[in-house]
Amino acid sequence: MIIFNLSSYNPGPFILVGIPGLEQFHVWIGIPFCIIYIVAITGNCILLYLIAVERSLHEPMFFFLSMLAMTDLILSTTTMPKTLSIFWLGAREITFPGCLTRMFFLHYSSVLDSAILMAMAFDRYVAICSPLRYTTILTPKTIIKIVVGIAFRSFCIILPDVFLLTRLPFCRTRIIPHTYCEHIGVARLACADISINIWFGFFVPFMTVISDMILIAVSYTLILCAVFRLPSRDARQKALGTCGSHVGVILMLYTPGFFSILAHRFGHNISRTFHIMFANLYIVIPPALNPIVYGVKTKQIRAKVVHLFSTKCME
């Protein structure tokens, strides 16, 4: 109700252009995006199903993994259905409350993804550096506290973006040259000073993700120190193997993100079309690849997936 009351100054719908310059190819561009989105939905749902029904996967690491899968589902579903409707149906209009809602869940799930990876790094640190105390440190009560803490932190970071937008008057164009609503992109359409939006909307989430990365780096530095102290090569390889999938997911999340930031900051010769295409790929590809990476790299999940599909084939 607060959003609807505050948005009374912005009664008109916004127009999402899609990918400027490639409008004539929207129908064809939508096909690979749809396929990747289906892979993301299918992979994460299978992952959630396996973790829910298999008692052997009821461990802290897999609990955090299920949370990552749910966040990835939110991230991709917040944007892809509307993007595909723009590409295939020409449904470009979106209400201001609808724009704010999608924007909130987009940024919230992105920040929460980073926090979950930080929690997973802490899980790997405890498992490798204090294996005998693993179950006493990461008790169900502690895990719940971690989950509530990172979810609430992400909520508090992103919620002000909504109120910073609802205070702005939009008396000029309402055309958004993108496939989805994001905070700074919408704020730039306002006919008012948006300095606070730029400062808070960029630096606060950015510094939050940087702090997550620093804590992840510290965790893995301690992990590597502990691993190289292990007596045998097999023990070292086994310990590092438990971190392989997590490191892969970290690289998939942070590398494109920083590339996008650097491209916006220094890539003045890079076309807007490339920026928007890359932004859409960044939202849908990691959710599609994360279950595959964990399925390939994690022995327990790989075995359960093979068993699941072999059982289905026999039926």
Short mmCIF file of C-alpha atoms in Angstrom, two decimals:
data_model
loop_
_atom_site.label_atom_id
_atom_site.label_comp_id
_atom_site.label_asym_id
_atom_site.label_seq_id
_atom_site.Cartn_x
_atom_site.Cartn_y
_atom_site.Cartn_z
CA MET A 1 0.00 0.00 0.00
CA ILE A 2 2.88 2.39 0.74
CA ILE A 3 4.26 1.90 -2.75
CA PHE A 4 0.88 2.54 -4.35
CA ASN A 5 0.29 5.70 -2.30
CA LEU A 6 3.73 7.10 -2.96
CA SER A 7 3.50 6.31 -6.65
CA SER A 8 0.37 8.43 -7.10
CA TYR A 9 2.62 11.08 -8.69
CA ASN A 10 3.60 8.55 -11.35
CA PRO A 11 0.28 7.17 -12.65
CA GLY A 12 1.38 6.38 -16.19
CA PRO A 13 2.98 3.12 -17.31
CA PHE A 14 6.64 2.79 -18.27
CA ILE A 15 7.73 1.40 -21.60
CA LEU A 16 10.48 -1.25 -21.76
CA VAL A 17 12.11 -1.02 -25.18
CA GLY A 18 13.91 -4.36 -25.08
CA ILE A 19 17.32 -4.32 -26.76
CA PRO A 20 17.64 -1.01 -28.64
CA GLY A 21 18.90 -1.43 -32.18
CA LEU A 22 17.94 -5.09 -32.37
CA GLU A 23 14.15 -4.75 -32.32
CA GLN A 24 13.79 -6.58 -35.64
CA PHE A 25 15.64 -9.58 -34.19
CA HIS A 26 13.73 -9.78 -30.90
CA VAL A 27 11.81 -12.90 -31.91
CA TRP A 28 15.01 -14.80 -32.69
CA ILE A 29 16.94 -13.45 -29.69
CA GLY A 30 14.15 -14.69 -27.44
CA ILE A 31 14.68 -18.34 -28.46
CA PRO A 32 18.12 -18.89 -26.82
CA PHE A 33 17.06 -16.84 -23.79
CA CYS A 34 13.98 -19.07 -23.41
CA ILE A 35 16.08 -22.24 -23.68
CA ILE A 36 18.58 -21.00 -21.08
CA TYR A 37 15.71 -19.96 -18.78
CA ILE A 38 14.11 -23.43 -19.07
CA VAL A 39 17.49 -25.01 -18.24
CA ALA A 40 17.77 -22.72 -15.18
CA ILE A 41 14.27 -23.58 -13.95
CA THR A 42 14.68 -27.32 -14.57
CA GLY A 43 18.17 -27.58 -13.07
CA ASN A 44 17.40 -25.64 -9.91
CA CYS A 45 14.09 -27.45 -9.35
CA ILE A 46 15.83 -30.84 -9.69
CA LEU A 47 18.50 -29.66 -7.25
CA LEU A 48 15.88 -28.52 -4.73
CA TYR A 49 13.96 -31.79 -5.11
CA LEU A 50 17.04 -33.95 -4.52
CA ILE A 51 18.12 -31.96 -1.47
CA ALA A 52 14.60 -32.14 -0.04
CA VAL A 53 14.01 -35.90 -0.48
CA GLU A 54 17.52 -37.32 0.08
CA ARG A 55 18.41 -37.53 3.76
CA SER A 56 22.11 -37.91 2.92
CA LEU A 57 22.02 -34.36 1.51
CA HIS A 58 20.58 -32.84 4.69
CA GLU A 59 23.86 -31.14 5.58
CA PRO A 60 24.73 -27.44 6.03
CA MET A 61 26.51 -27.23 2.67
CA PHE A 62 23.47 -28.51 0.78
CA PHE A 63 21.12 -26.34 2.81
CA PHE A 64 23.03 -23.27 1.63
CA LEU A 65 23.04 -24.72 -1.88
CA SER A 66 19.25 -25.05 -1.81
CA MET A 67 19.02 -21.43 -0.73
CA LEU A 68 21.26 -20.46 -3.66
CA ALA A 69 18.98 -22.41 -6.02
CA MET A 70 15.87 -20.65 -4.71
CA THR A 71 17.54 -17.25 -5.06
CA ASP A 72 18.59 -18.08 -8.62
CA LEU A 73 14.99 -19.03 -9.44
CA ILE A 74 13.83 -15.65 -8.12
CA LEU A 75 16.56 -13.81 -10.03
CA SER A 76 15.79 -15.37 -13.41
CA THR A 77 12.00 -15.43 -12.99
CA THR A 78 11.91 -11.76 -12.01
CA THR A 79 13.17 -10.74 -15.45
CA MET A 80 12.91 -13.49 -18.06
CA PRO A 81 9.11 -13.90 -18.42
CA LYS A 82 8.70 -10.15 -18.97
CA THR A 83 11.72 -10.07 -21.30
CA LEU A 84 10.27 -12.88 -23.42
CA SER A 85 6.88 -11.16 -23.53
CA ILE A 86 8.65 -8.05 -24.88
CA PHE A 87 10.52 -10.10 -27.48
CA TRP A 88 7.62 -12.25 -28.64
CA LEU A 89 4.41 -10.39 -27.79
CA GLY A 90 5.50 -6.76 -27.86
CA ALA A 91 4.15 -6.34 -24.31
CA ARG A 92 6.35 -3.39 -23.43
CA GLU A 93 4.20 -1.57 -20.89
CA ILE A 94 4.78 -2.02 -17.17
CA THR A 95 3.12 -0.17 -14.31
CA PHE A 96 5.19 1.85 -11.87
CA PRO A 97 4.40 -0.49 -8.92
CA GLY A 98 5.17 -3.48 -11.14
CA CYS A 99 8.46 -1.88 -12.15
CA LEU A 100 9.38 -1.26 -8.50
CA THR A 101 8.47 -4.81 -7.49
CA ARG A 102 10.58 -6.42 -10.22
CA MET A 103 13.44 -4.01 -9.50
CA PHE A 104 13.40 -4.90 -5.80
CA PHE A 105 13.51 -8.67 -6.35
CA LEU A 106 16.17 -8.31 -9.06
CA HIS A 107 18.57 -6.37 -6.81
CA TYR A 108 17.60 -8.28 -3.67
CA SER A 109 18.35 -11.69 -5.21
CA SER A 110 21.64 -10.41 -6.67
CA VAL A 111 22.88 -9.15 -3.28
CA LEU A 112 21.55 -12.26 -1.53
CA ASP A 113 23.43 -14.50 -4.01
CA SER A 114 26.67 -12.85 -2.90
CA ALA A 115 25.81 -13.29 0.78
CA ILE A 116 24.98 -16.98 0.28
CA LEU A 117 28.36 -17.57 -1.38
CA MET A 118 29.98 -15.91 1.63
CA ALA A 119 28.07 -18.27 3.96
CA MET A 120 29.10 -21.25 1.83
CA ALA A 121 32.74 -20.14 2.05
CA PHE A 122 32.42 -20.10 5.84
CA ASP A 123 30.92 -23.61 5.68
CA ARG A 124 33.91 -24.87 3.65
CA TYR A 125 36.31 -23.15 6.07
CA VAL A 126 34.79 -24.94 9.07
CA ALA A 127 34.62 -28.28 7.21
CA ILE A 128 38.32 -28.21 6.25
CA CYS A 129 39.95 -26.26 9.07
CA SER A 130 37.87 -27.63 11.97
CA PRO A 131 36.37 -30.92 10.72
CA LEU A 132 35.97 -32.44 14.18
CA ARG A 133 33.94 -29.44 15.33
CA TYR A 134 31.89 -29.10 12.13
CA THR A 135 28.61 -30.41 13.54
CA THR A 136 28.99 -28.50 16.81
CA ILE A 137 29.76 -25.17 15.09
CA LEU A 138 27.22 -25.37 12.24
CA THR A 139 24.22 -26.54 14.24
CA PRO A 140 20.69 -26.12 12.81
CA LYS A 141 20.18 -23.14 15.12
CA THR A 142 23.37 -21.47 13.86
CA ILE A 143 22.43 -22.10 10.23
CA ILE A 144 19.01 -20.52 10.76
CA LYS A 145 20.68 -17.47 12.33
CA ILE A 146 23.04 -17.16 9.34
CA VAL A 147 20.19 -17.49 6.83
CA VAL A 148 17.97 -14.98 8.62
CA GLY A 149 20.93 -12.62 9.01
CA ILE A 150 21.98 -12.57 5.36
CA ALA A 151 18.37 -12.41 4.12
CA PHE A 152 17.56 -9.50 6.43
CA ARG A 153 20.79 -7.71 5.54
CA SER A 154 20.01 -7.95 1.83
CA PHE A 155 16.46 -6.72 2.45
CA CYS A 156 17.67 -3.68 4.39
CA ILE A 157 20.20 -2.84 1.67
CA ILE A 158 17.75 -2.94 -1.25
CA LEU A 159 14.48 -1.68 0.29
CA PRO A 160 15.65 1.99 0.40
CA ASP A 161 16.01 1.86 -3.41
CA VAL A 162 12.23 1.53 -3.66
CA PHE A 163 11.57 4.58 -1.49
CA LEU A 164 14.27 6.59 -3.23
CA LEU A 165 12.40 6.04 -6.52
CA THR A 166 8.91 6.70 -5.17
CA ARG A 167 9.95 10.22 -4.07
CA LEU A 168 10.92 11.19 -7.63
CA PRO A 169 8.63 12.96 -10.14
CA PHE A 170 8.63 11.55 -13.66
CA CYS A 171 7.53 14.42 -15.86
CA ARG A 172 9.64 13.59 -18.92
CA THR A 173 9.90 10.35 -20.87
CA ARG A 174 8.87 7.04 -19.35
CA ILE A 175 10.73 4.99 -21.94
CA ILE A 176 13.32 2.60 -20.44
CA PRO A 177 15.92 1.45 -23.02
CA HIS A 178 16.23 -1.98 -21.42
CA THR A 179 14.41 -5.28 -20.95
CA TYR A 180 13.83 -4.83 -17.22
CA CYS A 181 13.65 -2.15 -14.53
CA GLU A 182 16.80 -1.43 -12.56
CA HIS A 183 17.27 1.30 -9.99
CA ILE A 184 19.61 3.78 -11.68
CA GLY A 185 18.05 3.23 -15.10
CA VAL A 186 14.61 4.25 -13.78
CA ALA A 187 15.99 7.10 -11.66
CA ARG A 188 17.62 8.70 -14.70
CA LEU A 189 14.15 9.25 -16.20
CA ALA A 190 13.17 11.56 -13.33
CA CYS A 191 13.07 15.35 -13.65
CA ALA A 192 14.75 15.90 -10.27
CA ASP A 193 18.10 15.57 -8.57
CA ILE A 194 19.04 11.88 -8.30
CA SER A 195 22.38 12.27 -6.50
CA ILE A 196 21.14 10.28 -3.50
CA ASN A 197 19.88 7.51 -5.78
CA ILE A 198 23.25 7.28 -7.53
CA TRP A 199 25.21 7.32 -4.28
CA PHE A 200 23.07 4.82 -2.40
CA GLY A 201 21.95 2.67 -5.31
CA PHE A 202 25.48 1.98 -6.51
CA PHE A 203 27.95 2.35 -3.67
CA VAL A 204 26.02 0.63 -0.85
CA PRO A 205 25.31 -2.65 -2.73
CA PHE A 206 28.76 -2.47 -4.36
CA MET A 207 30.57 -2.11 -1.06
CA THR A 208 28.42 -4.89 0.40
CA VAL A 209 29.47 -7.27 -2.36
CA ILE A 210 33.11 -6.16 -1.95
CA SER A 211 32.94 -6.99 1.76
CA ASP A 212 31.51 -10.42 0.90
CA MET A 213 34.37 -11.00 -1.53
CA ILE A 214 36.96 -10.01 1.08
CA LEU A 215 35.49 -12.46 3.60
CA ILE A 216 35.39 -15.18 0.93
CA ALA A 217 39.05 -14.47 0.08
CA VAL A 218 40.02 -14.65 3.77
CA SER A 219 38.16 -17.97 4.14
CA TYR A 220 39.93 -19.50 1.16
CA THR A 221 43.32 -18.19 2.27
CA LEU A 222 42.85 -20.00 5.58
CA ILE A 223 41.55 -23.06 3.73
CA LEU A 224 44.62 -23.18 1.48
CA CYS A 225 46.94 -22.79 4.46
CA ALA A 226 45.20 -25.72 6.17
CA VAL A 227 45.18 -27.86 3.00
CA PHE A 228 48.90 -27.46 2.31
CA ARG A 229 49.63 -28.59 5.86
CA LEU A 230 47.94 -31.94 5.22
CA PRO A 231 50.42 -34.83 5.12
CA SER A 232 49.39 -36.63 1.92
CA ARG A 233 48.70 -35.47 -1.62
CA ASP A 234 45.45 -37.46 -1.76
CA ALA A 235 44.18 -35.71 1.35
CA ARG A 236 45.02 -32.32 -0.17
CA GLN A 237 43.25 -33.17 -3.43
CA LYS A 238 40.18 -34.43 -1.60
CA ALA A 239 39.98 -31.28 0.51
CA LEU A 240 40.36 -29.00 -2.50
CA GLY A 241 37.83 -31.11 -4.44
CA THR A 242 35.11 -30.23 -1.93
CA CYS A 243 35.67 -26.54 -2.78
CA GLY A 244 35.81 -26.88 -6.57
CA SER A 245 32.14 -26.35 -7.32
CA HIS A 246 31.90 -23.44 -4.91
CA VAL A 247 34.89 -21.70 -6.50
CA GLY A 248 33.33 -22.22 -9.95
CA VAL A 249 30.07 -20.60 -8.88
CA ILE A 250 31.98 -17.70 -7.28
CA LEU A 251 33.81 -17.05 -10.55
CA MET A 252 30.58 -17.21 -12.55
CA LEU A 253 28.90 -14.65 -10.29
CA TYR A 254 31.68 -12.13 -9.71
CA THR A 255 33.68 -12.19 -12.96
CA PRO A 256 30.85 -11.06 -15.29
CA GLY A 257 29.65 -8.61 -12.65
CA PHE A 258 32.97 -6.82 -12.45
CA PHE A 259 33.37 -6.98 -16.21
CA SER A 260 30.01 -5.22 -16.56
CA ILE A 261 31.00 -2.54 -14.03
CA LEU A 262 34.33 -1.90 -15.74
CA ALA A 263 32.65 -1.82 -19.14
CA HIS A 264 30.18 0.81 -17.92
CA ARG A 265 32.96 2.85 -16.32
CA PHE A 266 35.68 2.68 -18.95
CA GLY A 267 34.09 1.15 -22.05
CA HIS A 268 32.72 4.38 -23.50
CA ASN A 269 33.09 2.99 -27.02
CA ILE A 270 31.03 -0.12 -26.21
CA SER A 271 27.51 0.16 -27.58
CA ARG A 272 24.43 0.24 -25.37
CA THR A 273 23.19 -2.82 -27.26
CA PHE A 274 26.15 -4.84 -25.98
CA HIS A 275 25.64 -3.62 -22.40
CA ILE A 276 21.98 -4.62 -22.38
CA MET A 277 22.60 -7.98 -24.05
CA PHE A 278 25.38 -8.76 -21.56
CA ALA A 279 23.19 -7.68 -18.62
CA ASN A 280 20.47 -10.11 -19.71
CA LEU A 281 22.95 -12.95 -20.13
CA TYR A 282 24.42 -12.21 -16.70
CA ILE A 283 20.99 -12.63 -15.12
CA VAL A 284 20.04 -15.91 -16.79
CA ILE A 285 23.30 -17.82 -17.43
CA PRO A 286 24.63 -18.21 -13.82
CA PRO A 287 21.27 -19.61 -12.59
CA ALA A 288 21.39 -22.09 -15.48
CA LEU A 289 25.01 -23.12 -14.92
CA ASN A 290 25.09 -23.29 -11.10
CA PRO A 291 23.11 -26.58 -10.84
CA ILE A 292 25.21 -28.07 -13.65
CA VAL A 293 28.47 -27.12 -11.93
CA TYR A 294 27.34 -28.60 -8.62
CA GLY A 295 25.93 -31.67 -10.39
CA VAL A 296 29.24 -32.34 -12.14
CA LYS A 297 31.62 -31.39 -9.33
CA THR A 298 29.76 -32.71 -6.27
CA LYS A 299 29.89 -36.50 -5.99
CA GLN A 300 26.78 -36.84 -3.81
CA ILE A 301 24.59 -34.79 -6.14
CA ARG A 302 25.98 -36.45 -9.26
CA ALA A 303 25.17 -39.89 -7.86
CA LYS A 304 21.64 -38.86 -6.88
CA VAL A 305 20.94 -37.33 -10.30
CA VAL A 306 22.13 -40.50 -12.08
CA HIS A 307 20.00 -42.62 -9.74
CA LEU A 308 16.96 -40.38 -10.27
CA PHE A 309 17.08 -40.54 -14.07
CA SER A 310 18.04 -44.20 -14.24
CA THR A 311 15.02 -45.00 -12.06
CA LYS A 312 12.77 -42.94 -14.35
CA CYS A 313 14.11 -44.72 -17.44
CA MET A 314 13.49 -48.16 -15.89
CA GLU A 315 9.91 -47.17 -15.15
#
